[in-house]
Amino acid sequence: MNTFEVFKLYPIAIESAKGMELTDTEGNKYLDLYGGHGVISIGHCQEDYVKAVTAQLNKIGFYSNSVRIPLQEELAVKLQKISGYNDYKLFLVNSGAEANENALKLASFYTNRSKVIAFRHAFHGRTSLAVAVTDSPAIQAPINKTDKVLWAELNDIESVKAVMDSDVAAVIIEGIQGVGGVKIPSTDFLKQLRELCDKNGSLLIIDEIQSGYGRTGKFYAHQHSGVKADIVSMAKGIANGFPVGAIMIDPKIPAKFGMLGTTFGGNHLGCAAALATVDVMMKNNFTQNAAEMGAYLFGKLKGHKAIKDLRGKGLMVGIETVADAAEIRNKLLFDEHIFTGFSGGVNTIRLIPPLCITKKEIDRFVEAFDKVTK
Ligand SMILES: Cc1ncc(COP(=O)(O)O)c(C=O)c1O
């Protein structure tokens, strides 16, 4: 049997990794400024993480949500501490799409309403509700098309007001649009959105799957604006590569037995991986490092003649280039051995590196970028 070919693959197979570095099957080394879609938060094969996950695997890897799993409770307490979202409830799943799926479903249950407002260029995942609020017709199958999703423009509150009605259960927005090209909702816009949702009895769901977990210098990107969400979704960096997703839920939303569920979500091994990730983040002040290294990188790239627009915060960086970004990215990978990401629609190289990055790796990138854009 062959694999179902839905991904455009590089002819590179990664065999091992450590920190910021990947090694392929030929022994070539690469600098990882992409973290496998922003998943590697504390660095590849981080020592304490490997120890904790291995120890857990030797105790118990999995049991279902039919029994108490104290590791979930421990994780909820730690996430509360690190995120500042006091009293919120935690529901654990397996991926980002599933987190958004449950966030949207929960909003609909709670409000007894059936519509949702989403934003142009948004990406929220590929399962049915998540893809319905993703602005990419090419990845929506006919079964995903719905008139329950209303579209608005980022940073344009009038466009939200124009579609808001009494059947809108929620507005869903990314902390920073990632796939859409590292586009930031302004503080004013988020505040206006919060007000509008409150006035209309709709929930505000903030998708921090890519922008969250310390990446921008705050635990969640939207915390730069001081606005609070009713539900926050997260995944990617949460367990440094172990598939874990989650939503944090305002305590005003009551849980009812059976309203949400999952077989794998919140399993022992996933919780151990997530706990180890948070511990390493806290111990090493990686959120602070993201802010400092982001500022350092922005300082180095500001005014670069090959850059048309530089967007982002902390270690979520969009470099819109004058020349073809895809070509620059290929040169960075094949000539300079540096992995980066891409937002095709806006000719943008996307950097979402592990949060343990240092000035040394940033200098190496800047030097390589200079070279390939000469
Ligand atoms: C903002 C955002 N939301 C949701 C998702 C979907 O996450 P997953 O691929 O884990 O389902 C992604 C993935 O790129 C994302 O960037």
CSV table of N, CA, C and O and ligand atoms in Angstrom, one decimal, residues 37 94-98 100 123-127 174 176-179 207-211 233 235-236 350, ligand 1:
chain,number,residue,atom,x,y,z
A,37,HIS,N,5.7,23.3,11.5
A,37,HIS,CA,4.4,24.0,11.6
A,37,HIS,C,4.2,24.7,13.0
A,37,HIS,O,3.1,24.7,13.5
A,94,ASN,N,-7.1,16.3,20.7
A,94,ASN,CA,-5.9,15.8,20.1
A,94,ASN,C,-5.3,16.6,19.0
A,94,ASN,O,-4.2,16.3,18.5
A,95,SER,N,-6.0,17.7,18.6
A,95,SER,CA,-5.4,18.5,17.5
A,95,SER,C,-6.1,19.9,17.5
A,95,SER,O,-7.0,20.1,18.3
A,96,GLY,N,-5.5,20.8,16.7
A,96,GLY,CA,-6.1,22.1,16.6
A,96,GLY,C,-7.5,22.1,16.1
A,96,GLY,O,-8.4,22.8,16.6
A,97,ALA,N,-7.7,21.4,15.0
A,97,ALA,CA,-9.0,21.4,14.3
A,97,ALA,C,-10.1,20.9,15.3
A,97,ALA,O,-11.2,21.5,15.4
A,98,GLU,N,-9.7,19.9,16.1
A,98,GLU,CA,-10.6,19.3,17.0
A,98,GLU,C,-10.9,20.3,18.2
A,98,GLU,O,-12.1,20.4,18.7
A,100,ASN,N,-11.0,23.6,17.9
A,100,ASN,CA,-11.9,24.6,17.3
A,100,ASN,C,-13.3,24.0,17.1
A,100,ASN,O,-14.3,24.7,17.3
A,123,PHE,N,-7.6,30.7,9.0
A,123,PHE,CA,-7.3,29.2,8.9
A,123,PHE,C,-7.6,28.7,10.3
A,123,PHE,O,-7.0,29.1,11.3
A,124,HIS,N,-8.6,27.7,10.4
A,124,HIS,CA,-8.9,27.1,11.7
A,124,HIS,C,-8.8,25.6,11.7
A,124,HIS,O,-9.2,25.0,12.7
A,125,GLY,N,-8.4,25.0,10.6
A,125,GLY,CA,-8.3,23.5,10.6
A,125,GLY,C,-9.2,22.9,9.5
A,125,GLY,O,-9.8,23.6,8.7
A,126,ARG,N,-9.2,21.6,9.4
A,126,ARG,CA,-9.7,20.9,8.3
A,126,ARG,C,-10.9,19.9,8.6
A,126,ARG,O,-11.4,19.3,7.7
A,127,THR,N,-11.3,19.8,9.8
A,127,THR,CA,-12.5,19.0,10.1
A,127,THR,C,-13.7,19.9,9.8
A,127,THR,O,-13.6,21.1,9.5
A,174,GLU,N,-8.3,34.3,14.9
A,174,GLU,CA,-7.0,33.9,15.3
A,174,GLU,C,-6.3,35.0,16.1
A,174,GLU,O,-6.4,36.2,15.8
A,176,ILE,N,-3.2,35.8,16.0
A,176,ILE,CA,-2.6,36.4,14.8
A,176,ILE,C,-2.8,35.5,13.7
A,176,ILE,O,-2.6,34.3,13.8
A,177,GLN,N,-3.3,36.0,12.6
A,177,GLN,CA,-3.5,35.0,11.4
A,177,GLN,C,-2.2,34.5,11.0
A,177,GLN,O,-1.3,35.3,10.7
A,178,GLY,N,-2.1,33.2,11.0
A,178,GLY,CA,-0.8,32.5,10.6
A,178,GLY,C,-0.7,32.2,9.1
A,178,GLY,O,0.0,32.8,8.3
A,179,VAL,N,-1.5,31.2,8.7
A,179,VAL,CA,-1.5,30.8,7.3
A,179,VAL,C,-1.9,31.9,6.4
A,179,VAL,O,-1.4,32.1,5.3
A,207,ASP,N,-8.6,31.7,18.6
A,207,ASP,CA,-7.8,30.6,18.2
A,207,ASP,C,-6.3,30.9,18.4
A,207,ASP,O,-5.8,31.7,17.6
A,208,GLU,N,-5.7,30.4,19.4
A,208,GLU,CA,-4.3,30.6,19.7
A,208,GLU,C,-3.4,29.4,19.3
A,208,GLU,O,-2.3,29.2,19.9
A,209,ILE,N,-3.9,28.6,18.4
A,209,ILE,CA,-3.2,27.4,18.1
A,209,ILE,C,-1.8,27.6,17.5
A,209,ILE,O,-0.9,26.9,17.9
A,210,GLN,N,-1.7,28.7,16.7
A,210,GLN,CA,-0.4,29.0,16.2
A,210,GLN,C,0.3,30.1,16.9
A,210,GLN,O,1.5,30.1,17.2
A,211,SER,N,-0.5,31.1,17.3
A,211,SER,CA,0.0,32.3,17.9
A,211,SER,C,0.3,32.3,19.4
A,211,SER,O,0.9,33.1,20.0
A,233,SER,N,-8.7,28.4,22.0
A,233,SER,CA,-8.3,27.1,21.6
A,233,SER,C,-6.8,27.1,21.4
A,233,SER,O,-6.2,28.1,21.1
A,235,ALA,N,-3.2,24.2,20.5
A,235,ALA,CA,-2.7,22.9,20.1
A,235,ALA,C,-1.2,23.1,19.8
A,235,ALA,O,-0.5,23.7,20.7
A,236,LYS,N,-0.7,22.7,18.7
A,236,LYS,CA,0.7,22.9,18.2
A,236,LYS,C,1.7,22.8,19.4
A,236,LYS,O,2.1,21.8,19.8
A,350,ARG,N,7.3,32.6,6.5
A,350,ARG,CA,6.8,32.7,7.8
A,350,ARG,C,7.8,32.0,8.7
A,350,ARG,O,8.2,30.8,8.5
B,1,LIG,C1,-4.6,29.0,13.7
B,1,LIG,C2,-4.7,27.6,13.4
B,1,LIG,N1,-5.9,27.0,13.8
B,1,LIG,C3,-6.1,25.7,13.6
B,1,LIG,C4,-5.1,24.9,13.0
B,1,LIG,C5,-5.4,23.4,12.8
B,1,LIG,O1,-4.6,22.7,13.7
B,1,LIG,P1,-4.4,21.1,13.4
B,1,LIG,O2,-3.6,21.0,12.1
B,1,LIG,O3,-3.6,20.6,14.6
B,1,LIG,O4,-5.7,20.5,13.3
B,1,LIG,C6,-3.9,25.5,12.6
B,1,LIG,C7,-2.9,24.7,11.9
B,1,LIG,O5,-2.1,25.1,11.2
B,1,LIG,C8,-3.7,26.8,12.8
B,1,LIG,O6,-2.6,27.5,12.3
